[in-house]
């Protein structure tokens, strides 16, 4: 569990402890963290500007009749199973 207060006596410290509501907080300053982390480098990610497709993406909303029957059977089995388990 950790806490990073921005006001009060512990502002600027990272506070950590193993379990909630058990034990005392360990307060770590940025100097403390740098001693066990070494040099901290901030990432500088590279990215590109998103492009727009020249043609729209087309997707079919229809399902083959065989699939519709299979899906209907599965839902019927699930419904019957649930109705028997609650009664």
Tab-separated table of C-alpha atoms in Angstrom:
chain	number	residue	atom	x	y	z
A	1	UNK	CA	0.000	0.000	0.000
A	2	UNK	CA	1.329	3.433	-0.785
A	3	UNK	CA	0.365	7.087	-0.432
A	4	UNK	CA	1.809	10.203	-2.049
A	5	UNK	CA	0.582	13.221	-0.059
A	6	UNK	CA	0.745	16.675	-1.611
A	7	UNK	CA	-0.038	18.679	1.534
A	8	UNK	CA	0.980	18.546	5.184
A	9	UNK	CA	4.174	17.414	6.911
A	10	UNK	CA	4.694	14.456	4.574
A	11	UNK	CA	4.255	16.372	1.303
A	12	UNK	CA	6.987	15.392	-1.131
A	13	UNK	CA	7.442	11.938	0.374
A	14	UNK	CA	6.133	8.605	-0.816
A	15	UNK	CA	4.680	6.707	2.119
A	16	UNK	CA	4.516	2.911	2.002
A	17	UNK	CA	3.533	-0.036	4.188
A	18	UNK	CA	2.936	-3.736	3.687
A	19	UNK	CA	-0.676	-4.089	4.787
A	20	UNK	CA	-3.535	-1.633	5.234
A	21	UNK	CA	-4.224	-0.626	8.855
A	22	UNK	CA	-1.217	-2.623	10.100
A	23	UNK	CA	2.163	-1.187	11.016
A	24	UNK	CA	3.722	2.226	10.562
A	25	UNK	CA	4.230	4.127	7.334
A	26	UNK	CA	7.732	4.156	5.844
A	27	UNK	CA	8.428	7.592	4.382
A	28	UNK	CA	10.715	7.761	1.364
A	29	UNK	CA	12.117	10.982	-0.058
A	30	UNK	CA	13.207	11.357	-3.671
A	31	UNK	CA	16.822	11.050	-2.432
A	32	UNK	CA	15.953	7.763	-0.681
A	33	UNK	CA	14.318	6.427	-3.823
A	34	UNK	CA	17.253	7.426	-6.023
A	35	UNK	CA	19.688	5.484	-3.785
A	36	UNK	CA	18.021	2.161	-4.472
A	37	UNK	CA	16.820	2.945	-8.002
A	38	UNK	CA	19.949	4.597	-9.319
A	39	UNK	CA	19.483	7.189	-12.015
A	40	UNK	CA	15.857	7.781	-12.919
A	41	UNK	CA	15.294	8.587	-16.569
A	42	UNK	CA	12.017	9.985	-17.740
A	43	UNK	CA	10.756	8.259	-20.877
A	44	UNK	CA	10.373	10.247	-24.063
A	45	UNK	CA	8.048	8.132	-26.209
A	46	UNK	CA	7.897	8.575	-29.954
A	47	UNK	CA	4.540	8.649	-31.650
A	48	UNK	CA	3.034	9.402	-35.018
A	49	UNK	CA	-0.023	11.372	-35.974
A	50	UNK	CA	-3.041	9.111	-36.576
A	51	UNK	CA	-4.118	8.786	-40.190
A	52	UNK	CA	-7.585	8.518	-41.699
A	53	UNK	CA	-8.309	5.541	-43.951
A	54	UNK	CA	-8.993	6.306	-47.609
A	55	UNK	CA	-11.960	3.938	-47.649
A	56	UNK	CA	-14.334	3.230	-44.755
A	57	UNK	CA	-14.182	-0.095	-42.965
A	58	UNK	CA	-17.253	-2.163	-43.674
A	59	UNK	CA	-18.458	-4.823	-41.284
A	60	UNK	CA	-21.409	-7.123	-41.620
A	61	UNK	CA	-24.023	-7.079	-38.890
A	62	UNK	CA	-25.765	-10.201	-40.159
A	63	UNK	CA	-25.055	-13.651	-38.766
A	64	UNK	CA	-25.394	-16.809	-40.835
A	65	UNK	CA	-28.630	-18.683	-40.164
A	66	UNK	CA	-26.735	-21.700	-38.809
A	67	UNK	CA	-24.980	-19.467	-36.308
A	68	UNK	CA	-28.266	-17.876	-35.253
A	69	UNK	CA	-29.700	-21.313	-34.462
A	70	UNK	CA	-26.588	-22.338	-32.526
A	71	UNK	CA	-26.600	-19.142	-30.497
A	72	UNK	CA	-30.329	-19.518	-29.794
A	73	UNK	CA	-29.747	-23.111	-28.567
A	74	UNK	CA	-26.914	-22.007	-26.283
A	75	UNK	CA	-29.009	-19.217	-24.761
A	76	UNK	CA	-31.915	-21.618	-24.267
A	77	UNK	CA	-29.653	-24.074	-22.436
A	78	UNK	CA	-28.243	-21.296	-20.250
A	79	UNK	CA	-31.733	-19.952	-19.499
A	80	UNK	CA	-33.077	-23.404	-18.591
A	81	UNK	CA	-30.053	-24.127	-16.434
A	82	UNK	CA	-30.436	-20.826	-14.581
A	83	UNK	CA	-34.189	-21.252	-14.097
A	84	UNK	CA	-33.692	-24.736	-12.593
A	85	UNK	CA	-30.917	-23.603	-10.277
A	86	UNK	CA	-32.975	-20.749	-8.792
A	87	UNK	CA	-36.106	-22.785	-8.102
